[in-house]
Amino acid sequence: MIRACSVSELPEGEAVRLAGPVPVSVFHSEGAYYALDDTCSHQDASLADGWIEGCYVECPLHAARFDLRTGAPDCLPAKNAVRTYPVVVADGVIYVDTEVRQDVA
Amino acid sequence: MRTVAVVGTSLAGLRAAQELRAQGFDGRLVMIGAEPPYDRPPLSKDFLLGKVSADDIALAGQDDLDALAAEWRLGVRAEKLGREGVTLGDGTTIAADGYVIATGAVARTLDAARSLAGVHTLRTLEDALALKQALAAGPSAVVVIGAGFIGAEVASACRLLGHEVSVIEAMPVPLAPVLGARMGAVCGELHAENDVRLIAGVPVAGFTGTGRVTGVRLADGREIRADLVVAGVGARPATEWLTGSGLAVDDGVLVDSGCVTANPRVIAVGDVARYRCPLRGVRVRAEHWTAAGEQPGVAVSNLLAGSTVTHFARHGYFWSDQYGRRLQFAGVATEDVRIAEGDTASKRFVATYHRGDVLTGVFAIDSPRPFTRLRRAL
Ligand SMILES: Cc1cc2nc3c(=O)[nH]c(=O)nc-3n(C[C@H](O)[C@H](O)[C@H](O)COP(=O)(O)OP(=O)(O)OC[C@H]3O[C@@H](n4cnc5c(N)ncnc54)[C@H](O)[C@@H]3O)c2cc1C
Ligand code: FES
């Protein structure tokens, strides 16, 4: 488990990027937290810079939309999913379990 | 509607086919295209640099294509659209109840260059392969004509590959019609900062060389040595095949704000379409990836409805990658441009364009997050 940030540091509609060999980002949308690989599967944009709406994040570069729950894109130009990771909130702190990669479709 | 024929199978044509199926069209779908669906933007960027292959730039996997349950006529051109249907280069005619025109655009070239080897244009995968091969032969002086987005990207890629590069631009400030003079000048600086010579404000008068190009002659008499030339001088809509179709064509297929021609059974989308933009009140050809991807959703709704029930009213957006930097622009440029974040000297900033109190456009270099937020505010 890695500590992402405190709940108060991640308002609704925002994302935080956790640097690392494989950058992971945590998204806060509609009251829920999601963790995804930060790098868009199309090119190299950071999804944390994207536009969050409902349970989707739109890539800031070419607007592929990824489902925050599954990491799957729902439109071009991305063709592959990004990985998702479990998020745990404890005592007002958000943690991501980067050990457990949830590969989806 | 029982049969729909889509002519042009690149981004706009493929998206139209996907939208037809997604919006419930379960009839016969015929896809007619000179080329299979692949993505053009990487051709002047990562593909030239050798970072992605032809396979990587396919717009859809075989499964996605199969899911369309379409009849494919690839490698063949549509030559005529008439009462009896669309006639292909192989002589067959396909009669349909609905037609999607998505034939895009063709790179312009300079007449004087037609008979000279070593002068390239860049629009298709074939063009990109030829250019890549020519670059691999190690030219000693590359000249790019045109400092628009494609010209600038090609210059950038050639420089990153280690070539000596000059860019010639007829206008005094590159990109000024799109980004305005101030931001155009900022983009122009990128060339010099990366050891590319920009010669602006002088048109090309001709070429030197017999058989093979040896140089470019400028209108002011100068001669620039060149053993490889890339002309990035724009594209014209691919509409020749519509002669005699009865459709109105004037720098593109004229369509209404819902991408529908005067015939409600014919829609046009992407680079070939000149639509009435409800946001600007003028007819425009968008010539950008995002428009080619988004127009089909609107156009197909209208085709299936039999009349214009929805309109394409989105702000234009495009990106460009130059010298390792990421440029993004949305909306319309005005004279009133302000720096919202960062500074132009460092080439990391967001600029906003205004008309009175109204935000009309956003331009950014290497600042995707604030750009995205401001783009949403347009
Ligand atoms: C090198 C390059 C880089 C680009 N970079 C960017 C970028 O960074 N950002 C951006 O926003 N946009 C960019 N663009 C623009 C973007 O690629 C286009 O807007 C987009 O491809 C338009 O899609 P389209 O389907 O309308 O047309 P096209 O992609 O031109 O496709 C039309 C298709 O129709 C076929 N066709 C033509 N005539 C016929 C016929 N008679 N019968 C059958 N088939 C026919 C053609 O072979 C082609 O496959 C770039 C374009 C190029 C060329
Ligand atoms: S980098 Fe994300 S859609 Fe292209």
XYZ file of C-alpha atoms and ligand atoms in Angstrom:
540
model
C 0.000 0.000 0.000
C 1.272 3.444 -0.765
C -0.034 6.623 0.744
C -1.512 8.905 -1.897
C -2.681 11.920 0.088
C -5.234 12.911 2.658
C -8.879 13.070 1.679
C -8.861 16.841 2.142
C -6.081 17.191 -0.416
C -8.129 15.596 -3.191
C -11.341 17.480 -3.875
C -14.111 16.185 -6.101
C -13.220 16.305 -9.790
C -9.472 16.306 -9.144
C -6.674 13.790 -9.474
C -3.271 13.334 -7.926
C -0.306 11.700 -9.639
C 1.953 9.393 -7.663
C 5.362 9.340 -9.260
C 7.104 6.008 -9.559
C 8.504 3.663 -12.159
C 4.929 3.252 -13.356
C 3.074 6.434 -12.406
C -0.340 5.807 -10.871
C -3.026 8.426 -10.338
C -5.896 8.633 -7.911
C -9.116 10.228 -9.122
C -11.970 11.580 -7.033
C -15.307 11.642 -8.757
C -18.870 11.559 -7.484
C -17.819 10.643 -4.000
C -15.620 7.695 -4.978
C -11.856 7.235 -5.387
C -10.239 5.319 -8.230
C -6.619 4.495 -9.005
C -5.382 3.985 -12.560
C -2.131 3.876 -14.455
C -1.475 7.539 -15.088
C -0.043 7.217 -18.596
C -2.631 7.106 -21.343
C -2.467 3.858 -23.314
C -2.551 5.828 -26.565
C 0.549 7.982 -26.170
C 2.241 9.463 -23.164
C -0.179 12.010 -21.737
C -0.829 12.051 -18.002
C -4.437 11.137 -17.242
C -4.223 13.117 -13.998
C -4.189 16.214 -16.231
C -7.420 15.107 -17.871
C -11.029 16.083 -17.435
C -12.960 14.045 -14.882
C -16.676 13.634 -15.322
C -18.919 10.947 -13.870
C -16.957 7.729 -13.872
C -14.742 8.758 -16.788
C -11.521 10.640 -17.290
C -10.894 12.235 -20.661
C -7.275 12.240 -21.776
C -6.016 15.840 -22.020
C -4.328 15.240 -25.350
C -6.544 13.358 -27.790
C -9.645 12.938 -25.685
C -9.824 9.160 -25.362
C -12.179 8.477 -22.404
C -11.305 5.867 -19.817
C -13.755 4.272 -17.428
C -12.409 4.977 -13.937
C -13.875 1.682 -12.694
C -12.332 -0.611 -15.281
C -9.609 1.381 -17.051
C -11.210 0.540 -20.404
C -11.356 3.231 -23.100
C -14.776 3.889 -24.606
C -13.624 5.717 -27.718
C -10.721 6.270 -30.091
C -7.853 6.900 -30.259
C -7.019 4.658 -27.294
C -7.431 0.988 -28.048
C -6.084 -0.600 -24.858
C -7.173 -0.379 -21.247
C -5.014 1.083 -18.514
C -4.613 -0.917 -15.292
C -6.647 -0.155 -12.212
C -5.630 -0.617 -8.569
C -7.585 -0.977 -5.330
C -8.001 2.184 -3.258
C -8.444 2.154 0.507
C -9.415 5.130 2.634
C -8.492 4.888 6.299
C -8.530 7.666 8.906
C -8.896 10.330 6.258
C -5.939 9.076 4.217
C -6.111 7.586 0.734
C -3.942 4.538 0.029
C -3.394 2.670 -3.225
C -2.481 -0.987 -3.419
C -0.101 -0.921 -6.345
C 0.863 -4.540 -5.718
C -2.543 -5.722 -6.831
C -2.847 -4.817 -10.448
C -6.295 -5.386 -11.740
C -5.860 -6.142 -15.392
C -9.093 -5.591 -17.182
C -10.095 -6.414 -20.738
C -32.830 2.847 -44.795
C -31.550 -0.508 -46.000
C -28.089 0.180 -47.465
C -25.550 2.827 -46.509
C -22.331 3.347 -48.467
C -19.429 5.051 -46.713
C -16.834 6.479 -49.100
C -13.427 7.042 -47.484
C -12.339 4.687 -44.728
C -10.032 6.803 -42.634
C -10.966 8.464 -39.357
C -14.222 10.138 -40.392
C -15.427 7.165 -42.461
C -14.632 4.629 -39.769
C -16.269 6.743 -37.083
C -19.348 7.126 -39.285
C -19.579 3.341 -39.640
C -19.212 2.900 -35.882
C -21.898 5.517 -35.266
C -24.263 3.919 -37.772
C -24.085 0.638 -35.865
C -24.147 2.293 -32.442
C -27.230 4.301 -33.437
C -29.086 1.162 -34.485
C -28.586 0.928 -38.234
C -28.758 -2.816 -38.911
C -28.869 -2.811 -42.699
C -26.164 -3.374 -45.289
C -23.076 -1.265 -44.721
C -20.577 -0.913 -47.568
C -17.173 0.597 -46.796
C -15.368 1.937 -49.878
C -11.855 3.175 -49.381
C -8.622 3.705 -51.225
C -6.862 2.922 -47.945
C -7.545 1.007 -44.733
C -8.272 3.018 -41.557
C -5.068 4.365 -40.036
C -4.231 7.394 -37.983
C -2.532 10.287 -39.781
C -1.215 12.544 -36.963
C 1.657 10.189 -36.040
C 2.913 10.242 -39.657
C 4.651 13.576 -39.147
C 5.683 12.794 -35.578
C 6.421 9.414 -33.972
C 6.173 7.471 -37.214
C 8.849 9.605 -38.905
C 10.945 9.300 -35.781
C 10.620 5.524 -35.914
C 8.887 5.346 -32.535
C 5.734 3.719 -33.879
C 5.162 1.299 -36.741
C 2.485 1.062 -39.398
C 0.718 -1.570 -37.255
C 0.671 0.770 -34.261
C -1.217 3.436 -36.158
C -4.115 1.260 -37.299
C -7.315 2.967 -36.175
C -9.034 -0.248 -35.219
C -8.193 -3.870 -34.529
C -9.601 -6.698 -36.631
C -12.215 -7.420 -33.944
C -13.492 -3.857 -34.072
C -13.649 -3.975 -37.847
C -15.445 -7.345 -37.803
C -17.935 -5.957 -35.281
C -19.105 -3.484 -37.909
C -20.423 -6.355 -40.037
C -19.611 -4.327 -43.125
C -18.762 -5.204 -46.700
C -15.290 -3.837 -47.362
C -14.132 -2.529 -50.733
C -10.594 -1.490 -49.905
C -7.883 -0.428 -52.311
C -10.435 0.903 -54.744
C -11.588 4.446 -55.430
C -15.058 5.807 -55.840
C -15.122 7.551 -59.209
C -18.632 8.857 -59.487
C -21.745 9.464 -57.454
C -24.942 9.468 -59.485
C -28.566 8.428 -59.480
C -27.684 4.771 -59.817
C -25.280 4.843 -56.903
C -21.565 5.099 -56.348
C -19.366 3.763 -59.122
C -15.963 2.350 -58.208
C -12.701 2.210 -60.099
C -13.255 -1.485 -60.803
C -16.461 -0.677 -62.664
C -18.954 -1.893 -60.066
C -21.775 0.348 -58.930
C -23.197 0.195 -55.433
C -26.709 1.501 -54.986
C -27.490 2.747 -51.498
C -30.220 4.640 -49.687
C -27.743 6.710 -47.738
C -24.227 7.958 -48.499
C -21.443 9.139 -46.230
C -18.786 11.237 -47.961
C -15.558 10.969 -45.977
C -12.881 11.257 -48.642
C -10.756 13.738 -46.696
C -8.126 15.817 -48.387
C -5.102 15.491 -50.653
C -1.760 17.180 -50.024
C -1.080 20.180 -52.228
C 2.239 20.360 -53.942
C 4.108 23.011 -55.881
C 3.698 22.773 -59.642
C 7.355 23.476 -60.211
C 8.206 20.354 -58.207
C 6.111 17.838 -60.079
C 8.886 16.575 -62.308
C 11.691 16.675 -59.726
C 12.838 13.761 -57.594
C 13.562 14.525 -53.969
C 10.497 16.709 -53.385
C 8.000 15.120 -51.003
C 4.578 15.798 -49.559
C 3.120 14.121 -46.480
C -0.456 12.962 -46.236
C -0.562 9.198 -46.552
C 1.279 6.265 -45.037
C 2.853 5.715 -48.438
C 4.144 9.322 -48.412
C 5.522 8.827 -44.911
C 7.290 5.604 -45.887
C 8.851 7.304 -48.911
C 9.988 10.252 -46.798
C 11.393 7.993 -44.123
C 13.349 6.069 -46.704
C 14.673 9.273 -48.249
C 15.754 10.522 -44.815
C 17.498 7.241 -44.090
C 19.647 7.853 -47.179
C 21.226 10.718 -45.217
C 20.432 13.956 -47.056
C 22.817 16.744 -46.137
C 20.327 19.616 -46.428
C 16.613 19.254 -45.793
C 14.340 22.139 -46.745
C 10.759 22.233 -45.505
C 8.416 24.553 -47.363
C 5.677 25.872 -45.117
C 5.881 26.502 -41.371
C 2.323 25.427 -40.634
C 1.706 22.515 -38.307
C 2.750 19.763 -40.680
C 5.791 21.656 -41.914
C 6.861 22.468 -38.365
C 6.400 18.863 -37.262
C 8.380 17.519 -40.193
C 11.158 20.041 -39.526
C 11.161 19.005 -35.891
C 11.315 15.292 -36.709
C 14.103 15.796 -39.262
C 16.075 17.852 -36.739
C 15.590 15.254 -34.013
C 16.885 12.704 -36.523
C 20.023 14.804 -36.853
C 19.538 16.471 -40.222
C 20.377 20.033 -41.119
C 17.011 21.710 -41.672
C 15.719 25.005 -43.089
C 12.092 26.038 -43.106
C 10.740 28.505 -45.657
C 7.517 30.332 -44.951
C 5.831 32.833 -47.271
C 4.082 34.701 -44.460
C 6.134 36.963 -42.175
C 4.900 35.128 -39.088
C 4.247 31.384 -39.144
C 0.805 30.170 -38.099
C -0.501 33.722 -37.725
C -3.845 32.987 -39.412
C -4.534 30.233 -36.893
C -2.899 31.402 -33.664
C -2.633 35.135 -34.228
C 0.616 37.037 -34.794
C 1.839 36.982 -31.201
C 1.534 33.251 -30.591
C 2.601 32.529 -34.159
C 5.839 34.340 -33.431
C 6.333 32.327 -30.247
C 5.943 29.117 -32.271
C 8.329 30.469 -34.885
C 11.008 30.841 -32.189
C 10.892 27.101 -31.554
C 12.729 26.536 -34.827
C 15.732 28.701 -34.018
C 15.871 27.403 -30.469
C 16.313 23.962 -31.962
C 18.904 24.946 -34.558
C 16.511 24.986 -37.458
C 16.787 27.992 -39.766
C 13.449 29.717 -40.350
C 13.234 31.989 -43.388
C 9.896 33.784 -43.139
C 8.217 36.386 -45.311
C 9.592 35.093 -48.622
C 7.676 32.897 -51.035
C 9.326 30.094 -52.964
C 9.874 30.975 -56.621
C 11.071 27.627 -57.912
C 13.638 24.888 -57.700
C 17.058 24.176 -59.058
C 18.212 20.826 -60.343
C 17.500 18.657 -63.324
C 15.820 15.370 -62.572
C 16.706 15.727 -58.890
C 16.289 18.750 -56.683
C 19.479 20.585 -55.676
C 18.022 23.758 -54.215
C 15.080 26.040 -53.629
C 14.889 29.476 -55.235
C 13.247 32.237 -53.216
C 11.315 35.182 -54.596
C 14.015 37.580 -53.340
C 16.619 35.845 -55.469
C 18.243 33.786 -52.760
C 18.913 30.152 -53.380
C 18.838 27.613 -50.556
C 20.741 24.392 -51.067
C 18.572 21.295 -50.679
C 18.883 17.634 -51.474
C 15.547 16.772 -49.869
C 12.501 19.011 -49.882
C 9.228 18.494 -48.057
C 6.341 20.700 -49.142
C 3.944 21.269 -46.256
C 1.715 23.658 -48.129
C -1.730 22.485 -47.152
C -4.315 20.128 -48.511
C -7.307 20.392 -50.802
C -10.550 18.474 -50.262
C -10.883 15.231 -52.267
C -14.023 16.084 -54.217
C -13.129 15.413 -57.913
C -15.143 12.201 -57.862
C -18.285 14.181 -57.044
C -18.318 15.995 -60.398
C -21.753 15.414 -61.885
C -23.254 14.311 -58.563
C -25.369 17.425 -58.268
C -23.862 18.168 -54.861
C -22.625 21.683 -54.157
C -18.840 21.727 -53.927
C -16.750 24.807 -53.162
C -13.503 24.098 -51.327
C -15.226 21.054 -49.846
C -18.652 19.501 -49.925
C -21.062 22.162 -48.713
C -23.161 20.921 -45.814
C -25.366 22.526 -43.203
C -24.599 22.739 -39.502
C -25.614 19.090 -39.182
C -23.160 17.922 -41.892
C -26.035 17.207 -44.295
C -25.890 18.152 -48.005
C -28.882 19.549 -49.896
C -29.842 15.889 -50.348
C -30.850 14.548 -46.900
C -29.614 11.101 -47.887
C -26.052 12.340 -48.327
C -23.858 13.522 -45.466
C -20.235 14.680 -45.522
C -17.831 14.523 -42.593
C -14.203 15.247 -41.769
C -11.667 17.145 -43.852
C -13.795 16.995 -47.010
C -16.810 18.719 -45.437
C -17.293 22.478 -45.394
C -20.002 22.975 -42.806
C -21.852 25.960 -41.490
C -20.394 26.444 -38.034
C -23.153 27.639 -35.696
C -20.599 29.038 -33.245
C -18.879 31.226 -35.787
C -21.658 31.767 -38.282
C -19.387 30.971 -41.230
C -18.651 27.945 -43.352
C -15.458 26.145 -42.372
C -13.498 23.031 -43.161
C -12.195 21.863 -39.825
C -9.218 19.784 -41.073
C -8.490 18.475 -37.592
C -8.572 15.057 -36.042
C -11.100 15.853 -33.337
C -13.654 17.271 -35.771
C -13.276 14.237 -38.053
C -13.879 12.065 -34.995
C -16.854 14.017 -33.656
C -18.803 15.102 -36.728
C -19.906 11.566 -37.679
C -21.989 11.177 -34.502
C -24.027 14.245 -35.413
C -24.143 13.569 -39.157
C -25.253 9.962 -38.770
C -28.105 10.968 -36.430
C -29.303 13.325 -39.127
C -28.920 10.742 -41.902
C -30.961 8.205 -39.947
C -33.559 10.836 -39.039
C -33.899 11.915 -42.673
C -33.364 15.584 -41.826
C -31.134 17.824 -39.765
C -32.191 17.259 -36.180
C -28.848 17.926 -34.466
C -26.019 20.351 -35.171
C -22.259 20.225 -34.933
C -21.522 23.106 -32.602
C -18.169 22.375 -30.992
C -15.117 24.515 -30.675
C -12.251 23.449 -32.865
C -9.394 21.718 -31.081
C -6.045 20.456 -32.245
C -2.666 19.555 -30.927
C 0.798 19.440 -32.391
C 4.084 17.944 -31.201
C 7.176 19.963 -32.076
C 10.720 19.598 -30.781
C 9.532 17.486 -27.881
C 6.958 20.076 -26.875
C 3.211 19.703 -26.858
C 1.121 22.464 -28.425
C -2.647 22.633 -27.934
C -5.166 25.078 -29.304
C -8.932 25.382 -29.034
C -11.456 27.961 -30.171
C -10.687 31.106 -32.137
C -7.703 33.446 -31.950
C -8.314 37.190 -31.498
C -5.963 40.158 -31.133
C -6.600 40.312 -27.401
C -4.299 37.587 -26.135
C -3.232 37.268 -22.496
C -0.853 34.939 -20.733
C -2.883 33.063 -18.123
C -0.099 30.898 -16.738
C 3.649 30.476 -17.242
C 5.674 32.606 -19.651
C 6.406 32.520 -23.348
C 10.169 32.758 -22.861
C 10.303 29.329 -21.234
C 7.877 27.936 -23.834
C 5.642 26.565 -21.098
C 2.486 28.620 -20.793
C -1.214 28.986 -21.377
C -2.516 31.944 -23.380
C -6.152 32.953 -23.616
C -7.850 34.916 -26.381
C -10.661 37.328 -25.616
C -13.311 39.383 -27.347
C -14.537 41.855 -24.762
C -15.505 39.762 -21.762
C -15.792 36.571 -23.754
C -13.112 33.892 -23.763
C -12.771 32.825 -27.406
C -9.704 30.624 -27.515
C -6.902 28.934 -25.590
C -3.386 28.089 -26.696
C -0.878 26.228 -24.577
C 2.571 24.749 -24.761
C 3.409 21.910 -22.359
C 0.542 22.758 -20.020
C -2.169 20.139 -20.560
C -3.973 20.498 -17.248
C -4.694 24.236 -17.260
C -5.347 24.022 -20.998
C -7.993 21.349 -20.465
C -9.677 23.381 -17.716
C -9.752 26.541 -19.833
C -10.870 24.703 -22.956
C -13.906 23.577 -20.991
C -14.679 27.187 -20.186
C -14.991 28.162 -23.855
C 0.845 14.247 -41.461
C -0.414 14.717 -40.778
C -0.381 15.072 -39.428
C -1.524 15.515 -38.775
N -1.443 15.862 -37.455
C -2.543 16.298 -36.812
C -2.480 16.678 -35.438
O -1.423 16.626 -34.814
N -3.626 17.113 -34.842
C -4.803 17.186 -35.507
O -5.804 17.592 -34.905
N -4.896 16.826 -36.801
C -3.803 16.391 -37.470
N -3.887 16.035 -38.802
C -5.183 16.138 -39.491
C -6.003 14.864 -39.371
O -5.215 13.749 -39.635
C -7.176 14.935 -40.330
O -8.010 15.986 -39.916
C -7.977 13.642 -40.389
O -7.181 12.594 -40.883
C -9.205 13.801 -41.256
O -9.847 12.575 -41.397
P -10.782 12.249 -42.625
O -11.248 10.852 -42.418
O -11.767 13.327 -42.789
O -9.857 12.355 -43.938
P -8.586 11.527 -44.384
O -7.802 11.123 -43.202
O -7.929 12.334 -45.440
O -9.191 10.217 -45.034
C -9.858 10.179 -46.258
C -9.753 8.792 -46.829
O -10.515 8.705 -48.019
C -9.771 8.051 -49.017
N -10.278 8.513 -50.325
C -10.115 9.729 -50.887
N -10.764 9.789 -52.073
C -11.345 8.584 -52.245
C -12.177 8.020 -53.265
N -12.537 8.719 -54.334
N -12.599 6.744 -53.107
C -12.254 6.027 -52.017
N -11.488 6.510 -51.032
C -11.048 7.767 -51.138
C -8.354 8.443 -48.742
O -7.447 7.534 -49.313
C -8.338 8.413 -47.207
O -8.048 7.146 -46.717
C -2.738 15.600 -39.483
C -2.777 15.256 -40.842
C -1.637 14.823 -41.485
C -1.696 14.471 -42.949
S -2.401 10.330 -25.398
Fe -4.335 9.961 -24.533
S -5.663 9.899 -26.176
Fe -3.751 10.207 -27.068
